[in-house]
Amino acid sequence: MKKLTFSIVITLFLTFIFTSYSHAANYELAILSILEERYVQLKEENQRQREEILKLYNQLSPKAAEKIPVLLYHHLLKEEEMKAYGWENNDSVISVEAFSEQMKYLYDNGYYTATLDELWDFLNENKTLPEKTVVITFDDGYLSNAVYAYPIMKEYGFKGVIFMRGGATIYPQKPFDPKGLQSISLEENYKYEDVFEYGCHTYDLHRKDIKDVALLVSSSKEEILEDLSKNKKLFNTDYIAYPFGKYNDSTLEYLKELGYKMGFTIKRGYVSKNSDKLQLPRFIIDPTINMDKFKKILQ
Ligand SMILES: [Zn+2]
């Protein structure tokens, strides 16, 4: 008898545990779906606001954009960090102070920072952009973009693009350390989505072979297709920036095959409606670009 009572008690207890567990699970699912719905709503609201802002910019602008400068940044460090850790003579690093001054100039002078979708619409004559339009891009996906560029750009309501090396993003995010280079991780990149969108900088072809030829050029068709298709899916993007600015006719073929729509080089120049969409020029903003040169690019 005792044994029976015991098993009844145990059964009741287990039933209680299971039902409350599944209640908890259901509750969590309900919360998740509410949050997801809210996320979609906010995104739509944001998009509507963005369209309103663009409309206003266009109304205030005396002319429509004919040529658009696309700026290219890499890594950022504070001046003192550059000095302390020997980054001063690296032309891929610019100081946070210089970056901040450049962003302030764009803001004070009423520049509109276009997204890549907007640039695509501009190229296809589906969207008018104001004369003072600029596209801000970063290559490689360094954590310094999130630590230093993100808060400055957010303050000004700017948008930018980070072209990501997918293979560098799959590890847990390390804390920022100015002595070395850390990448923005796949797990954390959603935190910066109100400022940054993510493009492709290859998954694992941001390297050169023993003959110093970029892997995006020297690898086999299969390898390139696999790499580019993997990164396209990872970041849900139709846009790529070529590592080291290197590509050839085959690369362009593969990109078309995979549905990539725009490709960014490191050739200096403005993007206009006549530009080849898979060979768009950019202006590298390195430490030699002082404010005078910066303003000239924007003219
Ligand atoms: Zn790169």
mmCIF file of C-alpha atoms and ligand atoms in Angstrom:
data_model
loop_
_atom_site.group_PDB
_atom_site.id
_atom_site.type_symbol
_atom_site.label_atom_id
_atom_site.label_comp_id
_atom_site.label_asym_id
_atom_site.label_seq_id
_atom_site.Cartn_x
_atom_site.Cartn_y
_atom_site.Cartn_z
ATOM 1 C CA MET A 1 0.000 0.000 0.000
ATOM 2 C CA LYS A 2 2.776 2.280 1.015
ATOM 3 C CA LYS A 3 4.481 1.486 -2.261
ATOM 4 C CA LEU A 4 1.343 2.402 -4.273
ATOM 5 C CA THR A 5 0.896 5.715 -2.433
ATOM 6 C CA PHE A 6 4.537 6.450 -3.084
ATOM 7 C CA SER A 7 4.232 5.816 -6.839
ATOM 8 C CA ILE A 8 1.053 7.912 -7.030
ATOM 9 C CA VAL A 9 2.800 10.761 -5.295
ATOM 10 C CA ILE A 10 5.798 10.436 -7.621
ATOM 11 C CA THR A 11 3.562 10.313 -10.727
ATOM 12 C CA LEU A 12 1.606 13.362 -9.584
ATOM 13 C CA PHE A 13 4.824 15.167 -8.838
ATOM 14 C CA LEU A 14 6.328 14.358 -12.257
ATOM 15 C CA THR A 15 3.095 15.337 -14.024
ATOM 16 C CA PHE A 16 3.162 18.626 -12.156
ATOM 17 C CA ILE A 17 6.811 19.241 -13.156
ATOM 18 C CA PHE A 18 6.147 18.370 -16.823
ATOM 19 C CA THR A 19 3.012 20.471 -17.159
ATOM 20 C CA SER A 20 4.561 23.488 -15.483
ATOM 21 C CA TYR A 21 7.640 23.017 -17.653
ATOM 22 C CA SER A 22 5.569 22.944 -20.826
ATOM 23 C CA HIS A 23 3.539 25.920 -19.534
ATOM 24 C CA ALA A 24 6.796 27.798 -19.051
ATOM 25 C CA ALA A 25 7.936 26.781 -22.537
ATOM 26 C CA ASN A 26 4.624 27.933 -24.042
ATOM 27 C CA TYR A 27 4.857 31.172 -22.133
ATOM 28 C CA GLU A 28 8.377 31.750 -23.442
ATOM 29 C CA LEU A 29 7.241 31.029 -27.014
ATOM 30 C CA ALA A 30 4.390 33.509 -26.654
ATOM 31 C CA ILE A 31 6.788 36.184 -25.376
ATOM 32 C CA LEU A 32 9.167 35.461 -28.260
ATOM 33 C CA SER A 33 6.446 35.804 -30.860
ATOM 34 C CA ILE A 34 5.315 39.124 -29.298
ATOM 35 C CA LEU A 35 8.904 40.368 -29.388
ATOM 36 C CA GLU A 36 9.350 39.237 -32.976
ATOM 37 C CA GLU A 37 6.146 41.007 -34.000
ATOM 38 C CA ARG A 38 7.327 44.179 -32.251
ATOM 39 C CA TYR A 39 10.703 43.901 -34.005
ATOM 40 C CA VAL A 40 9.039 43.719 -37.429
ATOM 41 C CA GLN A 41 6.770 46.665 -36.502
ATOM 42 C CA LEU A 42 9.718 48.786 -35.388
ATOM 43 C CA LYS A 43 11.641 47.932 -38.542
ATOM 44 C CA GLU A 44 8.683 49.009 -40.689
ATOM 45 C CA GLU A 45 8.284 52.224 -38.653
ATOM 46 C CA ASN A 46 11.989 52.894 -39.099
ATOM 47 C CA GLN A 47 11.738 52.361 -42.834
ATOM 48 C CA ARG A 48 8.797 54.767 -43.051
ATOM 49 C CA GLN A 49 10.694 57.385 -41.035
ATOM 50 C CA ARG A 50 13.721 56.881 -43.232
ATOM 51 C CA GLU A 51 11.602 57.523 -46.341
ATOM 52 C CA GLU A 52 10.164 60.683 -44.723
ATOM 53 C CA ILE A 53 13.681 61.907 -43.913
ATOM 54 C CA LEU A 54 14.850 61.264 -47.474
ATOM 55 C CA LYS A 55 11.803 63.119 -48.819
ATOM 56 C CA LEU A 56 12.678 66.126 -46.638
ATOM 57 C CA TYR A 57 16.336 66.007 -47.670
ATOM 58 C CA ASN A 58 15.270 65.944 -51.314
ATOM 59 C CA GLN A 59 12.878 68.856 -50.801
ATOM 60 C CA LEU A 60 15.591 70.884 -49.065
ATOM 61 C CA SER A 61 18.263 70.023 -51.627
ATOM 62 C CA PRO A 62 18.518 72.429 -54.563
ATOM 63 C CA LYS A 63 19.681 69.620 -56.846
ATOM 64 C CA ALA A 64 19.537 65.848 -57.083
ATOM 65 C CA ALA A 65 22.712 63.776 -56.762
ATOM 66 C CA GLU A 66 24.491 62.937 -60.004
ATOM 67 C CA LYS A 67 27.698 61.520 -58.550
ATOM 68 C CA ILE A 68 28.041 60.029 -55.105
ATOM 69 C CA PRO A 69 31.273 59.523 -53.162
ATOM 70 C CA VAL A 70 31.527 56.167 -51.391
ATOM 71 C CA LEU A 71 34.004 56.475 -48.512
ATOM 72 C CA LEU A 72 36.121 53.501 -47.455
ATOM 73 C CA TYR A 73 37.394 53.071 -43.897
ATOM 74 C CA HIS A 74 39.058 50.114 -42.174
ATOM 75 C CA HIS A 75 40.286 50.196 -38.574
ATOM 76 C CA LEU A 76 39.992 53.092 -36.111
ATOM 77 C CA LEU A 77 41.991 53.888 -32.978
ATOM 78 C CA LYS A 78 42.365 56.893 -30.693
ATOM 79 C CA GLU A 79 45.489 58.939 -31.422
ATOM 80 C CA GLU A 80 47.019 57.943 -28.079
ATOM 81 C CA GLU A 81 46.373 54.260 -28.795
ATOM 82 C CA MET A 82 47.967 54.539 -32.230
ATOM 83 C CA LYS A 83 51.072 56.031 -30.633
ATOM 84 C CA ALA A 84 51.159 53.629 -27.691
ATOM 85 C CA TYR A 85 50.788 50.440 -29.758
ATOM 86 C CA GLY A 86 52.701 51.295 -32.933
ATOM 87 C CA TRP A 87 49.794 51.747 -35.369
ATOM 88 C CA GLU A 88 50.899 55.192 -36.522
ATOM 89 C CA ASN A 89 52.390 54.192 -39.849
ATOM 90 C CA ASN A 90 49.623 51.826 -40.864
ATOM 91 C CA ASP A 91 47.596 53.367 -43.676
ATOM 92 C CA SER A 92 44.576 51.191 -42.868
ATOM 93 C CA VAL A 93 44.123 52.909 -39.517
ATOM 94 C CA ILE A 94 42.745 56.385 -39.019
ATOM 95 C CA SER A 95 42.317 58.169 -35.717
ATOM 96 C CA VAL A 96 38.965 58.391 -33.983
ATOM 97 C CA GLU A 97 39.640 62.135 -33.709
ATOM 98 C CA ALA A 98 39.963 62.502 -37.510
ATOM 99 C CA PHE A 99 36.930 60.270 -38.122
ATOM 100 C CA SER A 100 34.900 62.273 -35.648
ATOM 101 C CA GLU A 101 35.844 65.554 -37.359
ATOM 102 C CA GLN A 102 34.872 64.092 -40.764
ATOM 103 C CA MET A 103 31.486 62.889 -39.488
ATOM 104 C CA LYS A 104 30.841 66.278 -37.838
ATOM 105 C CA TYR A 105 31.612 67.956 -41.175
ATOM 106 C CA LEU A 106 29.105 65.704 -42.961
ATOM 107 C CA TYR A 107 26.481 66.423 -40.324
ATOM 108 C CA ASP A 108 27.067 70.196 -40.127
ATOM 109 C CA ASN A 109 26.888 70.435 -43.917
ATOM 110 C CA GLY A 110 23.676 68.469 -44.257
ATOM 111 C CA TYR A 111 24.938 65.285 -45.934
ATOM 112 C CA TYR A 112 22.590 62.369 -46.402
ATOM 113 C CA THR A 113 24.172 58.971 -45.695
ATOM 114 C CA ALA A 114 22.591 56.505 -48.107
ATOM 115 C CA THR A 115 22.184 52.774 -47.522
ATOM 116 C CA LEU A 116 23.222 50.286 -50.199
ATOM 117 C CA ASP A 117 19.612 49.617 -51.154
ATOM 118 C CA GLU A 118 19.184 53.353 -51.711
ATOM 119 C CA LEU A 119 22.357 53.482 -53.794
ATOM 120 C CA TRP A 120 21.043 50.534 -55.846
ATOM 121 C CA ASP A 121 17.751 52.372 -56.396
ATOM 122 C CA PHE A 122 19.692 55.502 -57.381
ATOM 123 C CA LEU A 123 21.691 53.506 -59.958
ATOM 124 C CA ASN A 124 18.494 52.059 -61.381
ATOM 125 C CA GLU A 125 16.787 55.460 -61.444
ATOM 126 C CA ASN A 126 14.170 54.289 -58.984
ATOM 127 C CA LYS A 127 15.105 56.795 -56.317
ATOM 128 C CA THR A 128 16.258 60.402 -56.226
ATOM 129 C CA LEU A 129 18.976 61.194 -53.709
ATOM 130 C CA PRO A 130 19.905 64.727 -52.610
ATOM 131 C CA GLU A 131 22.980 66.372 -54.120
ATOM 132 C CA LYS A 132 24.829 66.052 -50.811
ATOM 133 C CA THR A 133 24.728 62.271 -50.520
ATOM 134 C CA VAL A 134 27.566 60.083 -49.305
ATOM 135 C CA VAL A 135 27.908 56.339 -48.619
ATOM 136 C CA ILE A 136 30.060 55.338 -45.634
ATOM 137 C CA THR A 137 31.678 51.906 -45.882
ATOM 138 C CA PHE A 138 34.093 49.908 -43.721
ATOM 139 C CA ASP A 139 36.006 46.848 -44.909
ATOM 140 C CA ASP A 140 37.022 43.789 -42.842
ATOM 141 C CA GLY A 141 34.566 44.056 -39.896
ATOM 142 C CA TYR A 142 36.855 45.223 -37.115
ATOM 143 C CA LEU A 143 35.408 45.626 -33.631
ATOM 144 C CA SER A 144 36.765 49.201 -33.586
ATOM 145 C CA ASN A 145 33.957 50.087 -36.019
ATOM 146 C CA ALA A 146 31.445 49.130 -33.326
ATOM 147 C CA VAL A 147 33.422 50.645 -30.442
ATOM 148 C CA TYR A 148 34.364 53.962 -32.058
ATOM 149 C CA ALA A 149 32.506 54.609 -35.318
ATOM 150 C CA TYR A 150 29.095 53.320 -34.194
ATOM 151 C CA PRO A 151 28.416 55.811 -31.341
ATOM 152 C CA ILE A 152 29.576 58.796 -33.434
ATOM 153 C CA MET A 153 27.458 57.787 -36.435
ATOM 154 C CA LYS A 154 24.469 56.971 -34.223
ATOM 155 C CA GLU A 155 24.624 60.436 -32.654
ATOM 156 C CA TYR A 156 24.320 61.994 -36.110
ATOM 157 C CA GLY A 157 21.658 59.549 -37.307
ATOM 158 C CA PHE A 158 24.027 58.212 -39.985
ATOM 159 C CA LYS A 159 23.929 54.895 -41.820
ATOM 160 C CA GLY A 160 26.941 52.858 -42.889
ATOM 161 C CA VAL A 161 28.000 49.509 -44.311
ATOM 162 C CA ILE A 162 30.501 47.014 -42.962
ATOM 163 C CA PHE A 163 31.801 44.480 -45.483
ATOM 164 C CA MET A 164 32.351 41.372 -43.371
ATOM 165 C CA ARG A 165 34.789 38.485 -43.614
ATOM 166 C CA GLY A 166 32.330 35.777 -42.571
ATOM 167 C CA GLY A 167 34.976 33.346 -41.356
ATOM 168 C CA ALA A 168 36.250 35.888 -38.827
ATOM 169 C CA THR A 169 32.817 36.412 -37.270
ATOM 170 C CA ILE A 170 31.898 32.904 -36.132
ATOM 171 C CA TYR A 171 33.869 32.956 -32.866
ATOM 172 C CA PRO A 172 32.570 34.414 -29.588
ATOM 173 C CA GLN A 173 33.290 38.120 -29.485
ATOM 174 C CA LYS A 174 36.510 39.057 -27.701
ATOM 175 C CA PRO A 175 36.679 42.250 -25.657
ATOM 176 C CA PHE A 176 38.060 45.270 -27.488
ATOM 177 C CA ASP A 177 41.833 45.587 -27.148
ATOM 178 C CA PRO A 178 43.630 48.377 -29.053
ATOM 179 C CA LYS A 179 46.866 46.343 -29.100
ATOM 180 C CA GLY A 180 45.428 43.851 -31.560
ATOM 181 C CA LEU A 181 42.624 43.385 -34.064
ATOM 182 C CA GLN A 182 39.274 41.892 -33.078
ATOM 183 C CA SER A 183 36.297 41.247 -35.302
ATOM 184 C CA ILE A 184 32.631 42.012 -34.759
ATOM 185 C CA SER A 185 31.063 38.601 -34.141
ATOM 186 C CA LEU A 186 28.013 37.127 -35.826
ATOM 187 C CA GLU A 187 26.409 36.800 -32.389
ATOM 188 C CA GLU A 188 26.748 40.479 -31.551
ATOM 189 C CA ASN A 189 26.410 42.257 -34.890
ATOM 190 C CA TYR A 190 22.649 42.781 -34.427
ATOM 191 C CA LYS A 191 23.523 45.358 -31.726
ATOM 192 C CA TYR A 192 24.763 47.805 -34.323
ATOM 193 C CA GLU A 193 22.029 47.287 -36.928
ATOM 194 C CA ASP A 194 20.457 50.697 -36.292
ATOM 195 C CA VAL A 195 23.577 52.211 -37.884
ATOM 196 C CA PHE A 196 25.292 49.449 -39.824
ATOM 197 C CA GLU A 197 24.213 47.020 -42.494
ATOM 198 C CA TYR A 198 26.480 44.126 -43.381
ATOM 199 C CA GLY A 199 27.875 43.263 -46.806
ATOM 200 C CA CYS A 200 30.170 40.537 -48.107
ATOM 201 C CA HIS A 201 33.985 40.706 -48.052
ATOM 202 C CA THR A 202 34.243 36.956 -48.783
ATOM 203 C CA TYR A 203 33.862 34.221 -46.170
ATOM 204 C CA ASP A 204 37.455 33.014 -46.201
ATOM 205 C CA LEU A 205 39.113 34.423 -49.339
ATOM 206 C CA HIS A 206 40.513 37.573 -47.792
ATOM 207 C CA ARG A 207 44.028 36.243 -48.333
ATOM 208 C CA LYS A 208 46.684 35.896 -51.016
ATOM 209 C CA ASP A 209 48.371 32.765 -52.376
ATOM 210 C CA ILE A 210 52.135 32.107 -52.409
ATOM 211 C CA LYS A 211 52.443 34.066 -55.640
ATOM 212 C CA ASP A 212 50.826 37.059 -53.918
ATOM 213 C CA VAL A 213 47.640 36.733 -55.990
ATOM 214 C CA ALA A 214 44.322 37.392 -54.182
ATOM 215 C CA LEU A 215 42.421 34.162 -53.505
ATOM 216 C CA LEU A 216 39.215 35.616 -54.943
ATOM 217 C CA VAL A 217 41.100 35.591 -58.260
ATOM 218 C CA SER A 218 43.328 32.509 -58.009
ATOM 219 C CA SER A 219 40.956 29.974 -56.376
ATOM 220 C CA SER A 220 38.918 27.461 -58.385
ATOM 221 C CA LYS A 221 35.420 28.306 -59.587
ATOM 222 C CA GLU A 222 33.924 25.818 -57.097
ATOM 223 C CA GLU A 223 35.811 27.320 -54.162
ATOM 224 C CA ILE A 224 34.852 30.859 -55.094
ATOM 225 C CA LEU A 225 31.180 30.029 -55.678
ATOM 226 C CA GLU A 226 30.986 28.146 -52.375
ATOM 227 C CA ASP A 227 32.665 30.950 -50.457
ATOM 228 C CA LEU A 228 30.605 33.773 -51.938
ATOM 229 C CA SER A 229 27.345 31.905 -51.642
ATOM 230 C CA LYS A 230 28.071 31.061 -47.974
ATOM 231 C CA ASN A 231 28.797 34.700 -47.067
ATOM 232 C CA LYS A 232 25.817 35.971 -49.060
ATOM 233 C CA LYS A 233 23.521 33.762 -46.983
ATOM 234 C CA LEU A 234 25.289 34.556 -43.713
ATOM 235 C CA PHE A 235 24.742 38.293 -44.035
ATOM 236 C CA ASN A 236 21.664 38.168 -46.271
ATOM 237 C CA THR A 237 23.294 40.615 -48.673
ATOM 238 C CA ASP A 238 23.473 41.282 -52.404
ATOM 239 C CA TYR A 239 26.532 43.497 -52.085
ATOM 240 C CA ILE A 240 30.261 42.774 -51.984
ATOM 241 C CA ALA A 241 33.551 44.641 -51.558
ATOM 242 C CA TYR A 242 36.538 42.894 -53.163
ATOM 243 C CA PRO A 243 39.396 42.072 -50.757
ATOM 244 C CA PHE A 244 42.464 44.119 -51.784
ATOM 245 C CA GLY A 245 40.234 45.482 -54.576
ATOM 246 C CA LYS A 246 41.147 42.398 -56.656
ATOM 247 C CA TYR A 247 38.773 40.608 -59.027
ATOM 248 C CA ASN A 248 38.621 39.599 -62.694
ATOM 249 C CA ASP A 249 36.053 38.812 -65.403
ATOM 250 C CA SER A 250 35.400 35.356 -63.947
ATOM 251 C CA THR A 251 34.712 36.861 -60.511
ATOM 252 C CA LEU A 252 32.094 39.122 -62.080
ATOM 253 C CA GLU A 253 30.503 36.113 -63.833
ATOM 254 C CA TYR A 254 30.293 34.159 -60.560
ATOM 255 C CA LEU A 255 28.789 37.128 -58.737
ATOM 256 C CA LYS A 256 26.085 37.468 -61.382
ATOM 257 C CA GLU A 257 25.418 33.740 -61.153
ATOM 258 C CA LEU A 258 24.916 34.054 -57.381
ATOM 259 C CA GLY A 259 22.680 37.120 -57.631
ATOM 260 C CA TYR A 260 25.063 39.749 -56.289
ATOM 261 C CA LYS A 261 23.924 43.179 -57.466
ATOM 262 C CA MET A 262 26.690 45.645 -56.546
ATOM 263 C CA GLY A 263 30.456 45.201 -56.133
ATOM 264 C CA PHE A 264 32.830 47.773 -54.627
ATOM 265 C CA THR A 265 36.434 48.241 -55.729
ATOM 266 C CA ILE A 266 39.189 50.451 -54.338
ATOM 267 C CA LYS A 267 39.468 52.382 -57.587
ATOM 268 C CA ARG A 268 39.173 56.091 -56.834
ATOM 269 C CA GLY A 269 36.132 57.890 -58.208
ATOM 270 C CA TYR A 270 32.468 58.745 -57.869
ATOM 271 C CA VAL A 271 29.504 56.456 -58.361
ATOM 272 C CA SER A 272 27.190 57.723 -61.068
ATOM 273 C CA LYS A 273 24.300 56.251 -63.046
ATOM 274 C CA ASN A 274 26.801 55.216 -65.722
ATOM 275 C CA SER A 275 28.967 53.229 -63.308
ATOM 276 C CA ASP A 276 29.312 49.487 -63.772
ATOM 277 C CA LYS A 277 27.268 48.136 -60.844
ATOM 278 C CA LEU A 278 29.777 45.384 -60.083
ATOM 279 C CA GLN A 279 32.794 47.715 -60.310
ATOM 280 C CA LEU A 280 31.845 50.719 -58.220
ATOM 281 C CA PRO A 281 34.669 53.057 -57.188
ATOM 282 C CA ARG A 282 35.356 54.277 -53.660
ATOM 283 C CA PHE A 283 37.548 56.826 -51.910
ATOM 284 C CA ILE A 284 39.954 55.274 -49.415
ATOM 285 C CA ILE A 285 40.051 57.499 -46.341
ATOM 286 C CA ASP A 286 43.532 56.914 -44.942
ATOM 287 C CA PRO A 287 45.656 59.082 -42.610
ATOM 288 C CA THR A 288 46.864 61.215 -45.564
ATOM 289 C CA ILE A 289 43.314 62.522 -46.098
ATOM 290 C CA ASN A 290 43.251 65.752 -44.100
ATOM 291 C CA MET A 291 40.123 67.905 -43.836
ATOM 292 C CA ASP A 292 40.965 69.836 -47.010
ATOM 293 C CA LYS A 293 41.271 66.639 -49.023
ATOM 294 C CA PHE A 294 38.148 65.246 -47.360
ATOM 295 C CA LYS A 295 36.121 68.321 -48.333
ATOM 296 C CA LYS A 296 37.443 68.099 -51.891
ATOM 297 C CA ILE A 297 36.208 64.515 -52.219
ATOM 298 C CA LEU A 298 32.765 65.702 -51.155
ATOM 299 C CA GLN A 299 32.575 68.559 -53.651
HETATM 300 ZN ZN ZN B 1 39.734 43.923 -46.682
#
